């Protein structure tokens, strides 16, 4: 079913000059956080085209920092804490232990975040709907290793934890997180230390030489470049365990979260994935010419659905009439093991093509084995996590050349890629004259001197460092040593326009701080965005499979 993994050996020119200049990567992955670190997803139609198993090279990647350069021969995993026989294991030793191998759908809790960002900016970058992939993972059960290390079986009510640490040192310390010991010891949960992915050793981006695999939960807890496992009566003390992968209540903004320590409230941590689904066919900007219709022509809608906790998808429904009626789609056989599944399900539904003409939107929702379904509307949250509202694809009838065509429009496109009906809505909102005036204290004025890119490029080192963000020029030289994201993060962008990099990851607070370094403006040719981008713009349509 899966097209076999091609081995990528090429270094992408975009990685040159970054700490990842040695990591081979697929050129078609969409980069979401500029040059560095590497966060990327495949184009959604390309992802689905691969079938049930995603080739390693197209599996989404979420790296908080540079990829650690580790070697199989020297890497060790330390297993310590509340154990009678703490261990240190080499990779060769680990690879000799009993193993299990199974397919697992990985999903970042930020999947579909760009939709949230279009409602209001979160502190996270713009994941599209492809922060999800499926691979076959092989490794030794954590339970087995803990038994080797003399774990004491719980016979009291006190919760104990297993904490995982990676070798990647980040601005706020090492990446790490934890699960309960009970979970780790549960044979049904299939928690493993994985050293193979799709039949080969892990790639650097996916945690080489070893990572955690914890089925049914968000990718964020599956620590890559694993070198430490600690049994403790406390959960992980990693900064990232508390400040990432949480769904805070919608009224909590960044300032409040920090001031009142909302990060540490146990209720808001994410473990299990929630039920979610998306449409891959029709693709964004796909068109069907009316001239290709016959009275009985049909179109096959396709997409993915998944849920957490081993709960299988039990149905995916489609409405073409705003929820008045729901059509039941076909589900591909779920990958099941003892009544649970760790994988996504693909769905499809044949629809008479002419039904699209009377409809303005394809909307879908999935249900899982606990009869959880997706909410109609999204609930904004500070980190933009777990967005699983109904997935809506708009249908437009437009003239294109000499033909009249149906054109499909997804809510967003991943990263800074343009297009999407939510993106358009947001642009319209911003260009309305009634939009609230910008705060003069935080917005730098545009009265400063003008600089050309030629001039800006010269200020490209640690003694003299200018950057351009959204056409404004900032002298960040003094800020380099105290940048919370590290010095290299600024230096690799010195003398360049790094709007994309900056906007992808910075908060409102960082933006205010940036304003204090304003020195002038980049000269550029301004143009007025039309209010109704859609009706005014000349469209460049990408043709995809369906156009015959
Ligand atoms: N050590 C380490 N582990 C990590 C991360 C990281 O940055 N460092 N990112 C996490 C997040 S948020 C996700 S979604 C998954 C992504 O795994 P992948 O890049 O193999 O798809 O890894 C998780 N494990
Ligand atoms: Mo993630």
Coordinates of C-alpha atoms and ligand atoms in Angstrom, one line a residue:
X1 CA 0.0 0.0 0.0
X2 CA 2.7 2.5 1.0
X3 CA 5.1 3.7 -1.6
X4 CA 8.4 2.6 -0.2
X5 CA 10.5 5.1 1.6
X6 CA 13.0 6.7 -0.6
X7 CA 16.2 7.4 1.2
X8 CA 16.9 11.1 1.3
X9 CA 20.6 11.9 1.3
X10 CA 20.5 15.5 0.1
X11 CA 21.2 18.4 2.3
X12 CA 18.6 21.1 1.6
X13 CA 20.2 24.5 0.8
X14 CA 17.9 26.1 3.3
X15 CA 19.8 24.3 6.1
X16 CA 23.2 25.6 5.2
X17 CA 24.3 28.1 7.8
X18 CA 22.2 26.5 10.5
X19 CA 23.2 23.9 13.1
X20 CA 21.2 21.3 11.1
X21 CA 23.5 21.6 8.1
X22 CA 24.2 17.9 8.2
X23 CA 20.6 16.6 8.4
X24 CA 19.1 15.2 5.1
X25 CA 15.5 16.4 4.4
X26 CA 12.8 16.0 1.9
X27 CA 12.6 19.1 -0.3
X28 CA 8.8 18.9 -0.4
X29 CA 8.2 19.3 3.3
X30 CA 6.6 22.7 4.1
X31 CA 8.8 24.6 6.5
X32 CA 6.8 26.3 9.2
X33 CA 9.3 28.2 11.3
X34 CA 11.6 29.7 8.7
X35 CA 15.2 28.6 8.6
X36 CA 15.5 27.1 12.1
X37 CA 14.6 25.0 14.0
X38 CA 13.1 22.5 11.6
X39 CA 9.3 22.1 11.9
X40 CA 7.6 20.9 8.9
X41 CA 4.7 19.0 7.4
X42 CA 4.0 17.4 4.0
X43 CA 1.4 19.0 1.6
X44 CA -1.8 17.3 2.7
X45 CA -2.7 15.7 -0.7
X46 CA 0.8 14.3 -0.9
X47 CA 0.6 12.9 2.6
X48 CA -2.6 11.0 1.9
X49 CA -1.3 9.8 -1.5
X50 CA 1.3 7.8 0.4
X51 CA -1.3 5.6 1.8
X52 CA -1.7 4.2 5.3
X53 CA 2.0 4.2 6.1
X54 CA 3.9 7.5 5.7
X55 CA 7.4 7.2 4.2
X56 CA 9.9 8.4 6.8
X57 CA 11.0 11.3 4.6
X58 CA 7.5 12.7 4.5
X59 CA 6.6 12.2 8.2
X60 CA 6.0 15.5 9.9
X61 CA 8.8 16.8 12.1
X62 CA 8.6 18.9 15.3
X63 CA 12.0 20.0 16.6
X64 CA 12.2 22.5 19.4
X65 CA 15.9 23.2 18.7
X66 CA 18.9 21.9 16.7
X67 CA 19.1 18.1 16.0
X68 CA 21.6 16.5 18.4
X69 CA 24.4 14.7 16.5
X70 CA 24.5 11.3 18.2
X71 CA 26.1 8.0 17.4
X72 CA 24.8 4.5 17.8
X73 CA 28.1 3.2 19.2
X74 CA 28.5 5.7 22.0
X75 CA 24.9 6.6 22.9
X76 CA 23.6 5.4 26.2
X77 CA 20.3 5.5 28.0
X78 CA 20.4 5.9 31.8
X79 CA 17.5 4.3 33.8
X80 CA 17.5 5.5 37.4
X81 CA 15.4 6.9 40.2
X82 CA 13.2 4.8 42.4
X83 CA 14.6 1.4 41.3
X84 CA 16.6 -1.3 43.0
X85 CA 18.8 -2.0 40.0
X86 CA 19.5 1.3 38.1
X87 CA 20.9 0.6 34.6
X88 CA 22.9 2.2 31.8
X89 CA 22.3 0.6 28.4
X90 CA 24.1 1.0 25.2
X91 CA 22.2 0.8 21.8
X92 CA 23.7 -2.6 21.1
X93 CA 22.4 -3.9 24.4
X94 CA 19.0 -2.4 23.8
X95 CA 18.7 -3.9 20.3
X96 CA 19.3 -7.4 21.8
X97 CA 16.3 -7.2 24.1
X98 CA 12.8 -8.5 23.2
X99 CA 10.9 -6.1 20.9
X100 CA 7.5 -5.4 19.5
X101 CA 6.8 -3.7 16.2
X102 CA 3.5 -2.0 15.2
X103 CA 2.1 0.9 13.2
X104 CA 1.3 4.1 15.1
X105 CA -0.2 7.4 14.0
X106 CA 1.8 10.3 15.4
X107 CA 0.1 13.6 15.8
X108 CA 1.3 16.9 17.2
X109 CA -1.1 18.6 19.6
X110 CA -0.8 21.6 17.4
X111 CA -2.2 19.9 14.3
X112 CA -4.6 22.4 12.5
X113 CA -3.3 25.3 14.6
X114 CA -3.3 27.8 11.7
X115 CA -7.1 27.8 11.9
X116 CA -6.8 29.1 15.5
X117 CA -4.2 31.6 14.5
X118 CA -6.6 33.1 11.9
X119 CA -9.2 33.7 14.7
X120 CA -6.5 35.2 17.0
X121 CA -2.8 34.8 17.2
X122 CA -1.7 32.0 19.5
X123 CA 1.9 31.6 20.8
X124 CA 2.4 28.7 18.4
X125 CA 3.3 28.5 14.7
X126 CA 1.1 27.7 11.8
X127 CA 0.6 23.9 11.5
X128 CA -1.8 23.0 8.7
X129 CA -3.7 19.7 8.9
X130 CA -0.7 17.5 8.1
X131 CA 1.0 17.5 11.6
X132 CA 0.0 13.8 11.6
X133 CA 1.7 10.8 10.0
X134 CA 1.8 7.0 10.5
X135 CA 4.9 4.8 10.7
X136 CA 5.9 1.4 11.8
X137 CA 7.9 1.6 15.1
X138 CA 10.0 -1.1 16.6
X139 CA 11.5 -1.2 20.0
X140 CA 11.7 -2.7 23.5
X141 CA 8.8 -2.4 25.9
X142 CA 9.5 0.2 28.6
X143 CA 7.8 -2.2 31.0
X144 CA 10.5 -4.8 30.3
X145 CA 13.3 -2.3 30.9
X146 CA 11.8 -1.1 34.1
X147 CA 11.5 -4.7 35.3
X148 CA 15.2 -5.3 34.5
X149 CA 15.9 -2.2 36.5
X150 CA 14.1 -3.6 39.5
X151 CA 11.0 -1.4 39.5
X152 CA 8.8 -1.8 42.6
X153 CA 5.2 -2.6 41.8
X154 CA 2.8 0.0 43.2
X155 CA 1.0 -1.3 46.2
X156 CA -0.1 2.0 47.6
X157 CA -2.2 4.9 46.3
X158 CA 0.6 7.3 45.7
X159 CA 1.1 8.0 42.0
X160 CA 4.5 7.5 40.6
X161 CA 5.9 8.7 37.3
X162 CA 8.4 7.8 34.7
X163 CA 10.2 10.8 33.4
X164 CA 11.9 11.0 30.0
X165 CA 14.7 13.3 29.0
X166 CA 16.3 14.0 25.6
X167 CA 19.8 15.2 24.8
X168 CA 18.6 18.4 23.1
X169 CA 19.6 21.3 25.3
X170 CA 17.2 24.1 24.6
X171 CA 16.8 27.7 25.7
X172 CA 14.9 26.6 28.8
X173 CA 16.8 23.4 29.5
X174 CA 16.5 19.8 28.3
X175 CA 13.4 18.6 26.5
X176 CA 11.5 16.2 28.7
X177 CA 8.1 15.0 29.9
X178 CA 6.6 12.1 31.9
X179 CA 3.7 9.6 32.1
X180 CA 2.5 7.6 35.2
X181 CA 4.3 4.5 36.2
X182 CA 1.1 2.6 36.0
X183 CA 0.7 3.6 32.3
X184 CA 4.3 2.6 31.6
X185 CA 3.8 -0.8 33.1
X186 CA 0.4 -1.5 31.4
X187 CA 1.0 -4.2 28.8
X188 CA -2.0 -3.0 26.8
X189 CA -0.5 0.5 26.3
X190 CA 2.4 -0.7 24.1
X191 CA 4.9 1.9 25.4
X192 CA 8.3 1.2 23.8
X193 CA 11.8 2.7 23.4
X194 CA 12.0 2.7 19.6
X195 CA 15.1 2.4 17.6
X196 CA 13.6 1.5 14.2
X197 CA 11.0 3.4 12.1
X198 CA 9.6 1.8 8.9
X199 CA 12.1 -1.0 9.1
X200 CA 15.3 1.2 9.3
X201 CA 17.2 2.9 12.1
X202 CA 15.7 6.2 13.1
X203 CA 16.6 9.3 11.1
X204 CA 18.2 12.3 12.9
X205 CA 15.0 14.3 12.8
X206 CA 12.9 11.5 14.3
X207 CA 15.2 10.9 17.3
X208 CA 18.2 8.8 16.2
X209 CA 19.3 6.6 17.8
X210 CA 16.4 6.1 20.2
X211 CA 13.1 7.7 21.2
X212 CA 10.0 7.1 23.3
X213 CA 6.8 5.8 21.6
X214 CA 3.6 6.1 23.7
X215 CA 0.6 5.1 21.6
X216 CA -2.7 7.0 21.7
X217 CA -1.3 10.3 23.0
X218 CA 0.1 13.5 21.5
X219 CA 3.5 13.4 19.8
X220 CA 4.9 15.9 22.3
X221 CA 5.3 13.3 25.0
X222 CA 7.4 11.0 22.8
X223 CA 10.8 12.2 23.7
X224 CA 13.4 12.0 20.9
X225 CA 17.2 11.5 21.3
X226 CA 16.3 9.8 24.6
X227 CA 19.1 9.4 27.1
X228 CA 17.3 9.4 30.5
X229 CA 14.5 7.5 32.1
X230 CA 13.8 8.3 35.8
X231 CA 11.2 6.7 38.1
X232 CA 10.0 9.3 40.6
X233 CA 7.2 10.4 42.8
X234 CA 7.2 13.7 40.9
X235 CA 6.3 14.3 37.3
X236 CA 8.9 15.6 34.9
X237 CA 10.6 18.9 36.0
X238 CA 11.4 19.9 32.4
X239 CA 10.3 23.4 31.6
X240 CA 8.7 22.0 28.4
X241 CA 6.6 19.6 30.4
X242 CA 4.8 22.6 31.8
X243 CA 5.0 25.3 29.2
X244 CA 4.1 23.2 26.2
X245 CA 1.3 20.9 25.2
X246 CA -1.5 22.4 27.4
X247 CA -5.0 23.5 26.6
X248 CA -5.5 26.6 28.8
X249 CA -9.0 28.0 29.1
X250 CA -9.9 30.5 26.4
X251 CA -9.7 33.6 28.5
X252 CA -6.1 33.0 29.5
X253 CA -3.6 35.1 27.5
X254 CA 0.2 34.9 27.7
X255 CA 0.4 37.6 30.4
X256 CA -2.2 36.0 32.6
X257 CA -0.8 32.5 32.2
X258 CA 2.6 33.7 33.4
X259 CA 1.3 36.0 36.1
X260 CA -1.0 33.5 37.7
X261 CA 0.9 30.3 36.8
X262 CA -1.8 28.7 34.8
X263 CA 1.0 26.5 33.3
X264 CA 1.2 24.4 36.4
X265 CA -2.5 23.5 36.8
X266 CA -2.7 19.8 36.3
X267 CA -6.1 19.8 34.6
X268 CA -4.8 21.4 31.4
X269 CA -2.1 19.0 30.5
X270 CA -2.7 17.0 27.3
X271 CA -2.1 13.3 27.0
X272 CA -4.7 11.5 24.9
X273 CA -5.4 12.8 21.4
X274 CA -8.9 14.0 20.7
X275 CA -11.1 12.9 17.8
X276 CA -10.2 14.8 14.6
X277 CA -10.5 14.6 10.9
X278 CA -9.7 16.5 7.7
X279 CA -10.4 16.5 4.0
X280 CA -7.6 15.8 1.6
X281 CA -9.6 15.4 -1.7
X282 CA -10.7 17.8 -3.0
X283 CA -7.4 19.6 -2.4
X284 CA -7.1 23.3 -1.8
X285 CA -7.5 25.1 -5.1
X286 CA -8.6 22.0 -6.9
X287 CA -11.0 22.7 -9.7
X288 CA -13.6 20.6 -11.6
X289 CA -14.7 22.2 -14.9
X290 CA -18.4 22.1 -15.6
X291 CA -17.5 20.9 -19.1
X292 CA -16.3 17.6 -17.6
X293 CA -19.6 16.9 -15.9
X294 CA -21.9 14.2 -17.2
X295 CA -25.4 13.6 -15.6
X296 CA -24.0 10.8 -13.5
X297 CA -20.5 12.0 -12.8
X298 CA -19.3 11.4 -9.3
X299 CA -16.5 12.7 -7.1
X300 CA -14.8 10.8 -4.3
X301 CA -14.2 12.8 -1.2
X302 CA -11.3 11.5 0.8
X303 CA -9.5 12.2 4.0
X304 CA -8.2 11.0 7.4
X305 CA -9.6 10.7 10.9
X306 CA -8.0 9.7 14.2
X307 CA -8.7 9.6 17.9
X308 CA -6.7 9.0 21.1
X309 CA -6.4 6.4 23.8
X310 CA -6.7 3.5 21.4
X311 CA -10.3 4.5 20.5
X312 CA -11.0 3.6 16.9
X313 CA -12.9 5.8 14.5
X314 CA -16.4 4.5 14.1
X315 CA -17.8 6.9 11.6
X316 CA -17.0 10.0 9.5
X317 CA -19.9 12.1 8.3
X318 CA -20.2 14.7 5.6
X319 CA -22.7 17.5 5.2
X320 CA -23.2 19.5 2.1
X321 CA -26.2 21.5 3.6
X322 CA -24.8 23.1 6.7
X323 CA -25.6 20.2 9.0
X324 CA -29.2 19.6 8.1
X325 CA -28.3 16.1 6.8
X326 CA -25.2 14.0 7.3
X327 CA -23.9 11.5 4.8
X328 CA -22.1 8.4 6.2
X329 CA -18.7 7.9 4.5
X330 CA -16.9 4.6 4.0
X331 CA -14.1 3.7 6.4
X332 CA -11.1 1.8 5.4
X333 CA -10.5 -1.1 7.7
X334 CA -9.0 0.2 10.9
X335 CA -5.7 -1.3 12.0
X336 CA -6.9 -3.0 15.2
X337 CA -5.3 -5.0 17.9
X338 CA -7.4 -6.4 20.8
X339 CA -10.1 -3.9 20.2
X340 CA -7.9 -0.8 20.2
X341 CA -6.1 1.0 17.5
X342 CA -3.1 3.3 17.5
X343 CA -3.7 4.5 14.0
X344 CA -5.6 6.8 11.8
X345 CA -8.4 5.7 9.5
X346 CA -8.9 6.9 5.9
X347 CA -12.4 7.6 4.8
X348 CA -14.0 8.2 1.4
X349 CA -17.4 9.1 0.1
X350 CA -18.7 9.2 -3.5
X351 CA -20.9 12.3 -4.2
X352 CA -22.7 13.1 -7.4
X353 CA -20.7 16.0 -8.7
X354 CA -23.7 18.2 -9.4
X355 CA -24.5 18.2 -5.7
X356 CA -21.6 20.5 -5.2
X357 CA -23.2 23.1 -7.4
X358 CA -26.1 23.6 -5.0
X359 CA -23.8 23.6 -1.9
X360 CA -21.4 26.2 -0.6
X361 CA -19.4 24.0 1.7
X362 CA -18.2 20.4 2.4
X363 CA -18.1 19.9 6.2
X364 CA -17.0 16.8 8.0
X365 CA -16.9 15.3 11.5
X366 CA -15.6 12.0 12.9
X367 CA -16.9 9.9 15.8
X368 CA -14.8 7.5 17.9
X369 CA -15.6 4.4 19.9
X370 CA -16.5 6.4 23.0
X371 CA -19.0 8.4 20.8
X372 CA -16.9 11.5 21.1
X373 CA -17.3 13.7 18.1
X374 CA -15.8 17.0 16.9
X375 CA -17.2 20.4 17.9
X376 CA -18.8 22.6 15.2
X377 CA -16.7 25.6 16.2
X378 CA -13.2 26.0 17.4
X379 CA -12.3 27.2 20.9
X380 CA -9.3 29.4 20.8
X381 CA -6.6 28.7 23.4
X382 CA -3.3 30.4 24.0
X383 CA -1.1 27.6 22.7
X384 CA -3.5 26.8 19.8
X385 CA -3.6 23.2 20.8
X386 CA -6.0 20.3 19.9
X387 CA -8.1 22.1 17.3
X388 CA -10.6 19.6 16.1
X389 CA -13.6 21.7 15.0
X390 CA -15.5 20.5 11.9
X391 CA -13.2 20.7 8.8
X392 CA -14.8 22.9 6.2
X393 CA -14.0 23.2 2.6
X394 CA -15.7 26.0 0.7
X395 CA -17.1 25.4 -2.8
X396 CA -17.0 28.3 -5.3
X397 CA -18.5 28.5 -8.8
X398 CA -16.2 30.7 -10.8
X399 CA -15.2 31.4 -14.4
X400 CA -11.8 30.2 -15.3
X401 CA -10.6 30.9 -18.8
X402 CA -13.5 30.0 -21.0
X403 CA -14.9 27.5 -18.6
X404 CA -17.0 27.6 -15.5
X405 CA -15.5 25.6 -12.8
X406 CA -16.0 24.5 -9.2
X407 CA -13.2 25.6 -7.1
X408 CA -12.5 24.2 -3.6
X409 CA -11.0 26.2 -0.8
X410 CA -9.6 24.8 2.4
X411 CA -9.6 26.9 5.6
X412 CA -5.8 27.5 5.5
X413 CA -2.6 26.4 4.0
X414 CA 0.3 25.4 6.2
X415 CA 2.9 27.8 7.4
X416 CA 3.1 31.1 5.5
X417 CA 1.6 29.6 2.4
X418 CA -1.1 31.9 1.1
X419 CA -4.7 30.9 0.5
X420 CA -7.6 29.6 2.5
X421 CA -11.0 31.0 3.4
X422 CA -10.1 31.6 7.0
X423 CA -7.0 33.5 5.9
X424 CA -9.1 35.7 3.7
X425 CA -11.5 36.4 6.4
X426 CA -8.7 37.4 8.7
X427 CA -7.2 39.7 6.0
X428 CA -10.6 41.3 5.4
X429 CA -11.0 41.9 9.2
X430 CA -7.6 43.6 9.3
X431 CA -8.3 45.9 6.4
X432 CA -11.6 47.1 7.7
X433 CA -11.5 50.8 8.7
X434 CA -13.3 50.0 12.0
X435 CA -10.5 47.8 13.2
X436 CA -9.2 49.0 16.6
X437 CA -6.4 51.5 16.3
X438 CA -3.0 50.0 17.0
X439 CA -1.5 50.9 20.4
X440 CA 1.0 53.7 19.7
X441 CA 3.1 52.6 22.7
X442 CA 3.8 49.1 21.3
X443 CA 3.7 49.8 17.6
X444 CA 6.9 51.5 16.4
X445 CA 6.2 54.5 14.3
X446 CA 7.0 54.5 10.7
X447 CA 8.7 57.9 10.8
X448 CA 12.3 56.6 11.0
X449 CA 14.9 56.7 8.2
X450 CA 14.5 54.4 5.2
X451 CA 16.9 51.6 4.4
X452 CA 17.3 49.4 1.4
X453 CA 17.9 45.7 1.7
X454 CA 21.3 46.3 0.3
X455 CA 22.2 48.5 3.3
X456 CA 20.5 46.2 5.8
X457 CA 22.5 43.1 4.6
X458 CA 25.7 44.7 5.7
X459 CA 24.7 44.6 9.4
X460 CA 25.0 40.9 9.7
X461 CA 27.2 40.0 12.7
X462 CA 27.2 39.9 16.4
X463 CA 28.8 43.4 16.7
X464 CA 26.4 44.9 14.4
X465 CA 23.1 43.1 13.9
X466 CA 20.1 44.4 12.1
X467 CA 17.0 42.5 11.1
X468 CA 13.9 43.3 9.2
X469 CA 10.5 42.2 10.5
X470 CA 7.3 43.2 8.6
X471 CA 9.2 46.0 6.8
X472 CA 10.6 47.5 9.9
X473 CA 14.3 47.6 10.7
X474 CA 15.6 46.7 14.1
X475 CA 19.1 46.9 15.6
X476 CA 19.3 43.9 17.8
X477 CA 23.0 44.0 18.6
X478 CA 22.4 44.7 22.3
X479 CA 19.7 42.0 22.5
X480 CA 21.8 39.1 21.2
X481 CA 23.3 38.0 24.5
X482 CA 20.0 38.1 26.4
X483 CA 17.7 36.7 23.7
X484 CA 15.5 34.0 25.5
X485 CA 15.7 31.9 22.3
X486 CA 19.5 31.8 22.3
X487 CA 22.1 33.9 20.5
X488 CA 22.3 31.7 17.3
X489 CA 18.6 32.1 16.7
X490 CA 19.2 35.8 16.1
X491 CA 22.6 35.5 14.4
X492 CA 21.5 33.2 11.7
X493 CA 19.0 35.9 10.7
X494 CA 21.3 38.9 11.0
X495 CA 21.0 41.2 8.0
X496 CA 17.9 39.5 6.6
X497 CA 14.2 39.8 6.5
X498 CA 13.1 37.2 9.1
X499 CA 9.5 38.1 9.4
X500 CA 8.4 34.6 8.9
X501 CA 10.8 33.2 11.5
X502 CA 9.9 35.9 14.0
X503 CA 6.1 35.8 13.5
X504 CA 6.0 32.0 13.7
X505 CA 7.1 31.8 17.2
X506 CA 7.0 35.0 19.1
X507 CA 4.3 36.3 21.5
X508 CA 2.7 39.7 21.8
X509 CA 5.1 40.4 24.6
X510 CA 8.2 39.7 22.5
X511 CA 6.7 41.9 19.8
X512 CA 6.5 44.8 22.3
X513 CA 10.1 44.2 23.3
X514 CA 11.2 44.1 19.7
X515 CA 9.6 47.6 19.2
X516 CA 12.2 49.1 21.5
X517 CA 14.9 48.2 18.9
X518 CA 13.3 49.9 16.0
X519 CA 15.6 52.1 14.0
X520 CA 13.8 52.7 10.7
X521 CA 11.9 51.2 7.8
X522 CA 12.8 49.1 4.8
X523 CA 12.0 50.9 1.6
X524 CA 9.5 48.9 -0.4
X525 CA 6.8 49.3 -2.9
X526 CA 3.6 49.4 -1.0
X527 CA 0.4 48.1 -2.5
X528 CA -3.1 48.2 -1.2
X529 CA -4.7 44.9 -0.6
X530 CA -8.1 44.7 -2.1
X531 CA -10.8 44.4 0.5
X532 CA -12.4 41.5 -1.2
X533 CA -9.3 39.6 -2.3
X534 CA -11.4 36.8 -3.8
X535 CA -13.5 38.7 -6.3
X536 CA -10.8 41.2 -7.2
X537 CA -7.7 39.1 -7.5
X538 CA -6.6 37.3 -10.6
X539 CA -6.5 33.7 -9.6
X540 CA -3.6 31.4 -10.1
X541 CA -5.1 28.0 -9.8
X542 CA -3.1 24.9 -9.3
X543 CA -4.5 21.9 -11.2
X544 CA -4.7 18.7 -9.4
X545 CA -5.7 15.1 -10.2
X546 CA -9.3 15.7 -10.8
X547 CA -9.1 17.9 -13.8
X548 CA -9.6 15.8 -16.8
Ligands
LIG1 N1 13.9 15.6 22.6 C1 12.8 16.0 22.0 N2 11.7 15.2 21.8 C2 10.6 15.7 21.2 C3 10.5 17.0 20.7 C4 11.7 17.8 20.8 O1 11.7 19.0 20.3 N3 12.8 17.3 21.5 N4 9.4 17.5 20.1 C5 8.1 16.7 20.5 C6 6.9 17.1 19.8 S1 6.1 18.5 20.2 C7 6.4 16.2 18.8 S2 4.9 16.6 18.1 C8 7.1 15.0 18.4 C9 7.4 15.0 17.0 O2 8.0 13.9 16.6 P1 8.6 13.8 15.1 O3 9.4 15.0 14.8 O4 9.4 12.5 15.0 O5 7.4 13.7 14.2 O6 8.3 14.8 19.1 C10 8.3 15.2 20.5 N5 9.6 14.9 21.1
LIG2 MO1 4.0 18.5 19.2

